[in-house]
Amino acid sequence: MSRFKWNRIALIALVFAGIGLCAPSALAYGSPAAGSPVKIHVLAFDDADAILVECDGRFGMVDSGEDSDSPTGDDARYPLRPGTTVGKGREREVIAYMESLGVNGDNFDFYIGTHPHSDHIGSADDIIRAFRPQAIYLPYYEDDFITSSSRLWDNLFVYDNLVAAAEWARETYGARFVQFLDDVEVSAVAESDGGEGASESWVRERTGSSSFSLGSATIEILNGKNPLPGDRSFRVPDANFYSYGVKVTGANGRVAFLAGDINDYRLDWSVGGGDETRLVQSGDLSRVDMLKMGHHGINGSNTPAFLRAILSSTGSGSAPIVVQTGQFFAMPLETASVLERAGARHFCASYAAQRGKAALVVMLGDGAVTTNVDGDQLVVQTRKEAPWAFLYANGRRISYPEGWRSIEGTMRYFERDGSLCMGWKSWKGRWYYCDWADGSMETGWVEVSGKPYYFQANGAMLESRGWQRVEGRWHFFDKGGNGDAKVGWLKDGGAWYYLRPGTGAMATGWAQDGPTWYYLDGSGAMRTGWQRIGGSWYYLAGSGAMRTGWLKSGGAWYLLRDSGAMATGWAQVDGAWYYLRPGSGAMATGWAKADGSWYYLDGSGAMRTGWLKDKGKWYYLTGSGAMATGERVIGGVSYSFDDSGALR
């Protein structure tokens, strides 16, 4: 690809001369209404971004989550690299939600892909083809932009899929496809070095304004560092380094910022002075009423300085709302502390799913900023890097005096500092256990560090020792009084018992341990030797292990099938037939009568066929093994055999 020299002045002249480009107002598809509140629909995913913006009956989308399609490795352009996401498609959920809101080609104004990562734009091609947005925005991408080969993943695959859908939209119904924004140093006038770079017209077609309307709301694409084909000066470790952020301003002045995967890393991966810093310094982002956290809330994004700058004051008396499209435990404790000091209400998008909602909806109203999960919602968030957890109600941390408290029918223990108990808790001489996911008091069987414990209906650990009957099953508890029920093999009173993994319930009947089967009688004691079970005989070794295959016992050979059941009658093994005597199952040798016919089994037990000389006499055994008698033609020759089968 060629290298270009870019002229900022030429760009400005190009844009405002109106040669095929749009002024900010040109993308207002539909007449602005009086100005209804903006709604931000953050779909309830904890592993992807899919966000709908709604205002005055118009819709736009910022990212759309994962797709079920992924590279297979068959195409050299799209190798199956480590880290490629497979089997986490969200397109069906996204499409269903959009349909439920009535999104269609008449009211779907734009689709913005913040950057070419599959958890953001994987399903974009499906969304574009299904709903026909009037304009599509996506930063230009090449794998050559990325310096770290371990971070290429399926970037090019999802990027190319989106581009193909955008080109289809442009050709089919005249959609605009924008990859280069007019307010960054990008020119449609290029000076080629003779390589195969983009043509002037190609760049021109894909250049557009970074600001446009959605009903009465204003949409601004921030952080629009648009790399261009052949521009080798643009090299970053990861596509997150040029993620778009989308600012939404309602007619009432309320502001939402959808941060994509914007971070504050410098190119050496040190934090500070990156995109977040530049956004604040530019003055384009001074305060927000709602923040969709960058990069799912993890470290390197949402730095304390950035959060303090944009959340310090909403200027409206309404607490800012912060939404995380990841899981709370992945968010640094320092970040959570900054949110609390800023008075922000903090939600994870997936919390909506806990309340049976497909999306967390934030309403940027005139009087207050609200959500569709406001009211009596209680959400527990855990901070696992320090074993703390706090209870959140309506996005705010709450606490109660030390002790047990019932919250929405669930008992939780509040520590002196207001945090929830997580794990073991000693209270009034008894032991309790609080779930590490949400701090709830455990009851019933709980596995802790690989050991099962039983907690009674009041939460107190059962501290019995030895054999105890719990919920109708026998268990053996540590005689040292530690409360854990034993699992696996236990020898007690001269007998072996098998206590099932998980709960330690004593096994009876057949039980499998690894690849081996054992039989435990009604008392739980392991059986050995010959055992008649369910109408069949089985042989259990001294270890209790069920035997299969050939077994010599008491001077006789027996065949035990794959099920362990002793075979009787005819059985074929490795192409040879054997006769196991009915009743005893002992392998026959020599002459044996079966089903009215005589057969001969050699010393190994294998059935013979053809001519046989026994004790000086000749016999003929047919293909079935049955001994011939009377007149027979064998090989074209007639023979006569007496009633004993001997040749006359």
CSV table of N, CA and C in Angstrom, one decimal, residues 396-481:
chain,number,residue,atom,x,y,z
A,396,ARG,N,-26.5,2.3,44.4
A,396,ARG,CA,-25.8,2.9,45.5
A,396,ARG,C,-25.4,1.9,46.5
A,397,ARG,N,-24.3,2.0,47.2
A,397,ARG,CA,-23.9,1.1,48.2
A,397,ARG,C,-24.7,1.4,49.5
A,398,ILE,N,-25.2,0.4,50.1
A,398,ILE,CA,-25.9,0.5,51.4
A,398,ILE,C,-25.2,-0.5,52.4
A,399,SER,N,-25.5,-0.2,53.6
A,399,SER,CA,-25.0,-1.1,54.7
A,399,SER,C,-25.9,-1.0,55.9
A,400,TYR,N,-25.7,-2.0,56.7
A,400,TYR,CA,-26.6,-2.1,57.9
A,400,TYR,C,-25.7,-2.4,59.1
A,401,PRO,N,-26.2,-2.2,60.4
A,401,PRO,CA,-25.4,-2.5,61.5
A,401,PRO,C,-24.9,-4.0,61.5
A,402,GLU,N,-23.8,-4.2,62.2
A,402,GLU,CA,-23.2,-5.5,62.2
A,402,GLU,C,-24.2,-6.6,62.7
A,403,GLY,N,-24.2,-7.7,62.0
A,403,GLY,CA,-25.1,-8.8,62.3
A,403,GLY,C,-25.8,-9.3,61.1
A,404,TRP,N,-26.7,-10.4,61.3
A,404,TRP,CA,-27.5,-10.9,60.2
A,404,TRP,C,-28.7,-10.1,59.9
A,405,ARG,N,-29.0,-10.0,58.6
A,405,ARG,CA,-30.2,-9.2,58.2
A,405,ARG,C,-30.8,-9.9,57.0
A,406,SER,N,-32.1,-10.0,57.0
A,406,SER,CA,-32.8,-10.5,55.8
A,406,SER,C,-33.0,-9.5,54.8
A,407,ILE,N,-32.5,-9.7,53.6
A,407,ILE,CA,-32.7,-8.8,52.4
A,407,ILE,C,-33.4,-9.5,51.3
A,408,GLU,N,-34.6,-9.1,51.0
A,408,GLU,CA,-35.4,-9.7,50.0
A,408,GLU,C,-35.5,-11.2,50.2
A,409,GLY,N,-35.7,-11.6,51.5
A,409,GLY,CA,-35.8,-13.0,51.8
A,409,GLY,C,-34.5,-13.8,52.0
A,410,THR,N,-33.4,-13.2,51.8
A,410,THR,CA,-32.1,-13.8,51.9
A,410,THR,C,-31.3,-13.3,53.1
A,411,MET,N,-30.8,-14.2,53.9
A,411,MET,CA,-30.0,-13.7,55.0
A,411,MET,C,-28.6,-13.4,54.6
A,412,ARG,N,-28.1,-12.3,55.1
A,412,ARG,CA,-26.7,-11.9,54.8
A,412,ARG,C,-26.1,-11.3,56.1
A,413,TYR,N,-24.8,-11.4,56.3
A,413,TYR,CA,-24.2,-10.9,57.5
A,413,TYR,C,-23.3,-9.7,57.1
A,414,PHE,N,-23.6,-8.6,57.8
A,414,PHE,CA,-22.9,-7.3,57.6
A,414,PHE,C,-21.8,-7.2,58.7
A,415,GLU,N,-20.6,-7.0,58.2
A,415,GLU,CA,-19.5,-6.8,59.1
A,415,GLU,C,-19.5,-5.4,59.7
A,416,ARG,N,-18.6,-5.1,60.6
A,416,ARG,CA,-18.6,-3.8,61.3
A,416,ARG,C,-18.3,-2.7,60.3
A,417,ASP,N,-17.5,-2.9,59.2
A,417,ASP,CA,-17.2,-1.8,58.3
A,417,ASP,C,-18.3,-1.7,57.2
A,418,GLY,N,-19.4,-2.4,57.3
A,418,GLY,CA,-20.5,-2.3,56.4
A,418,GLY,C,-20.4,-3.3,55.2
A,419,SER,N,-19.3,-4.0,55.1
A,419,SER,CA,-19.2,-5.0,54.0
A,419,SER,C,-19.9,-6.2,54.3
A,420,LEU,N,-20.2,-7.0,53.3
A,420,LEU,CA,-20.9,-8.3,53.5
A,420,LEU,C,-19.8,-9.4,53.9
A,421,CYS,N,-20.3,-10.3,54.7
A,421,CYS,CA,-19.4,-11.5,55.0
A,421,CYS,C,-19.4,-12.3,53.8
A,422,MET,N,-18.2,-12.8,53.4
A,422,MET,CA,-17.9,-13.7,52.3
A,422,MET,C,-17.2,-14.9,52.8
A,423,GLY,N,-17.7,-16.1,52.7
A,423,GLY,CA,-17.0,-17.2,53.2
A,423,GLY,C,-17.4,-17.6,54.6
A,424,TRP,N,-16.5,-18.1,55.4
A,424,TRP,CA,-16.8,-18.6,56.8
A,424,TRP,C,-17.1,-17.5,57.7
A,425,LYS,N,-18.0,-17.7,58.6
A,425,LYS,CA,-18.4,-16.8,59.6
A,425,LYS,C,-18.7,-17.5,61.0
A,426,SER,N,-18.0,-17.1,62.0
A,426,SER,CA,-18.2,-17.7,63.3
A,426,SER,C,-19.2,-16.7,64.1
A,427,TRP,N,-20.3,-17.2,64.5
A,427,TRP,CA,-21.3,-16.3,65.2
A,427,TRP,C,-21.9,-17.1,66.3
A,428,LYS,N,-21.8,-16.6,67.6
A,428,LYS,CA,-22.4,-17.2,68.7
A,428,LYS,C,-22.0,-18.6,68.9
A,429,GLY,N,-20.8,-19.0,68.7
A,429,GLY,CA,-20.3,-20.3,68.9
A,429,GLY,C,-20.6,-21.3,67.8
A,430,ARG,N,-21.2,-20.9,66.7
A,430,ARG,CA,-21.5,-21.7,65.6
A,430,ARG,C,-20.9,-21.2,64.3
A,431,TRP,N,-20.7,-22.1,63.3
A,431,TRP,CA,-20.1,-21.7,62.1
A,431,TRP,C,-21.1,-21.6,61.0
A,432,TYR,N,-21.0,-20.6,60.1
A,432,TYR,CA,-21.9,-20.3,59.0
A,432,TYR,C,-21.0,-20.1,57.8
A,433,TYR,N,-21.6,-20.1,56.6
A,433,TYR,CA,-20.9,-19.9,55.4
A,433,TYR,C,-21.7,-19.0,54.5
A,434,CYS,N,-21.0,-17.9,54.0
A,434,CYS,CA,-21.7,-16.9,53.1
A,434,CYS,C,-21.2,-17.1,51.7
A,435,ASP,N,-22.1,-17.2,50.8
A,435,ASP,CA,-21.7,-17.4,49.4
A,435,ASP,C,-20.8,-16.3,48.8
A,436,TRP,N,-19.8,-16.8,48.1
A,436,TRP,CA,-18.8,-15.8,47.6
A,436,TRP,C,-19.3,-15.0,46.4
A,437,ALA,N,-20.4,-15.4,45.8
A,437,ALA,CA,-21.0,-14.7,44.7
A,437,ALA,C,-21.8,-13.5,45.2
A,438,ASP,N,-22.6,-13.7,46.2
A,438,ASP,CA,-23.5,-12.6,46.6
A,438,ASP,C,-23.6,-12.4,48.2
A,439,GLY,N,-22.8,-13.1,48.9
A,439,GLY,CA,-22.9,-13.0,50.4
A,439,GLY,C,-24.0,-13.6,51.1
A,440,SER,N,-24.9,-14.3,50.4
A,440,SER,CA,-26.1,-14.9,51.0
A,440,SER,C,-25.7,-16.1,51.9
A,441,MET,N,-26.4,-16.3,53.0
A,441,MET,CA,-26.2,-17.4,53.9
A,441,MET,C,-26.5,-18.7,53.3
A,442,GLU,N,-25.6,-19.6,53.3
A,442,GLU,CA,-25.7,-20.9,52.7
A,442,GLU,C,-26.5,-21.9,53.6
A,443,THR,N,-27.3,-22.7,53.0
A,443,THR,CA,-28.0,-23.8,53.7
A,443,THR,C,-27.8,-25.1,52.8
A,444,GLY,N,-28.0,-26.2,53.4
A,444,GLY,CA,-27.9,-27.5,52.7
A,444,GLY,C,-26.4,-27.8,52.5
A,445,TRP,N,-26.2,-28.7,51.5
A,445,TRP,CA,-24.8,-29.1,51.2
A,445,TRP,C,-24.0,-28.0,50.4
A,446,VAL,N,-22.8,-27.7,50.9
A,446,VAL,CA,-22.0,-26.8,50.2
A,446,VAL,C,-20.6,-27.3,50.2
A,447,GLU,N,-19.9,-27.3,49.0
A,447,GLU,CA,-18.6,-27.7,48.9
A,447,GLU,C,-17.6,-26.5,49.1
A,448,VAL,N,-16.7,-26.6,50.0
A,448,VAL,CA,-15.8,-25.6,50.3
A,448,VAL,C,-14.4,-26.2,50.3
A,449,SER,N,-13.5,-25.7,49.4
A,449,SER,CA,-12.2,-26.2,49.2
A,449,SER,C,-12.1,-27.7,49.0
A,450,GLY,N,-13.1,-28.1,48.2
A,450,GLY,CA,-13.1,-29.5,47.8
A,450,GLY,C,-13.8,-30.5,48.9
A,451,LYS,N,-14.3,-29.9,50.0
A,451,LYS,CA,-14.9,-30.7,51.1
A,451,LYS,C,-16.3,-30.3,51.2
A,452,PRO,N,-17.2,-31.3,51.4
A,452,PRO,CA,-18.6,-31.0,51.6
A,452,PRO,C,-19.0,-30.7,53.1
A,453,TYR,N,-19.8,-29.7,53.3
A,453,TYR,CA,-20.3,-29.4,54.6
A,453,TYR,C,-21.8,-29.3,54.5
A,454,TYR,N,-22.4,-29.5,55.7
A,454,TYR,CA,-23.9,-29.4,55.7
A,454,TYR,C,-24.3,-28.3,56.6
A,455,PHE,N,-25.1,-27.3,56.1
A,455,PHE,CA,-25.6,-26.2,56.9
A,455,PHE,C,-27.1,-26.3,57.0
A,456,GLN,N,-27.5,-26.3,58.3
A,456,GLN,CA,-28.9,-26.5,58.6
A,456,GLN,C,-29.8,-25.3,58.1
A,457,ALA,N,-31.1,-25.5,58.3
A,457,ALA,CA,-32.0,-24.5,57.8
A,457,ALA,C,-31.7,-23.1,58.4
A,458,ASN,N,-31.2,-23.1,59.6
A,458,ASN,CA,-30.8,-21.8,60.2
A,458,ASN,C,-29.4,-21.3,59.8
A,459,GLY,N,-28.8,-22.0,58.9
A,459,GLY,CA,-27.5,-21.6,58.4
A,459,GLY,C,-26.3,-22.2,59.2
A,460,ALA,N,-26.5,-22.7,60.4
A,460,ALA,CA,-25.5,-23.2,61.3
A,460,ALA,C,-24.9,-24.6,60.7
A,461,MET,N,-23.6,-24.7,60.7
A,461,MET,CA,-23.0,-25.9,60.2
A,461,MET,C,-23.3,-27.1,61.1
A,462,LEU,N,-23.6,-28.2,60.5
A,462,LEU,CA,-23.8,-29.4,61.3
A,462,LEU,C,-22.5,-29.9,61.8
A,463,GLU,N,-22.3,-30.0,63.1
A,463,GLU,CA,-21.0,-30.4,63.7
A,463,GLU,C,-21.0,-31.8,64.2
A,464,SER,N,-21.8,-32.7,63.7
A,464,SER,CA,-21.9,-34.1,64.2
A,464,SER,C,-20.6,-34.8,63.8
A,465,ARG,N,-20.3,-35.9,64.4
A,465,ARG,CA,-19.1,-36.7,64.1
A,465,ARG,C,-19.5,-38.1,63.8
A,466,GLY,N,-18.7,-38.8,63.0
A,466,GLY,CA,-19.0,-40.2,62.6
A,466,GLY,C,-20.2,-40.3,61.7
A,467,TRP,N,-20.9,-41.5,61.7
A,467,TRP,CA,-22.0,-41.7,60.9
A,467,TRP,C,-23.2,-40.9,61.3
A,468,GLN,N,-23.8,-40.1,60.3
A,468,GLN,CA,-25.0,-39.3,60.5
A,468,GLN,C,-25.9,-39.4,59.3
A,469,ARG,N,-27.2,-39.5,59.6
A,469,ARG,CA,-28.2,-39.6,58.5
A,469,ARG,C,-28.7,-38.2,58.3
A,470,VAL,N,-28.5,-37.7,57.1
A,470,VAL,CA,-28.8,-36.3,56.7
A,470,VAL,C,-29.7,-36.4,55.4
A,471,GLU,N,-30.9,-35.8,55.4
A,471,GLU,CA,-31.8,-35.8,54.3
A,471,GLU,C,-31.9,-37.2,53.7
A,472,GLY,N,-32.1,-38.2,54.6
A,472,GLY,CA,-32.4,-39.5,54.1
A,472,GLY,C,-31.2,-40.3,53.7
A,473,ARG,N,-30.0,-39.7,53.7
A,473,ARG,CA,-28.8,-40.5,53.3
A,473,ARG,C,-27.8,-40.5,54.4
A,474,TRP,N,-26.9,-41.6,54.4
A,474,TRP,CA,-25.9,-41.7,55.5
A,474,TRP,C,-24.6,-41.0,55.0
A,475,HIS,N,-24.0,-40.3,55.9
A,475,HIS,CA,-22.7,-39.6,55.7
A,475,HIS,C,-21.8,-39.9,56.9
A,476,PHE,N,-20.5,-39.7,56.6
A,476,PHE,CA,-19.5,-39.9,57.7
A,476,PHE,C,-18.8,-38.5,57.9
A,477,PHE,N,-19.0,-37.9,59.0
A,477,PHE,CA,-18.4,-36.7,59.3
A,477,PHE,C,-17.1,-36.8,60.1
A,478,ASP,N,-16.2,-35.9,59.8
A,478,ASP,CA,-14.8,-35.9,60.5
A,478,ASP,C,-15.0,-36.1,62.0
A,479,LYS,N,-14.3,-37.1,62.5
A,479,LYS,CA,-14.3,-37.3,63.9
A,479,LYS,C,-13.6,-36.3,64.8
A,480,GLY,N,-12.8,-35.4,64.1
A,480,GLY,CA,-12.1,-34.4,64.8
A,480,GLY,C,-13.0,-33.2,65.0
A,481,GLY,N,-14.3,-33.2,64.5
A,481,GLY,CA,-15.2,-32.1,64.7
A,481,GLY,C,-15.1,-31.0,63.8
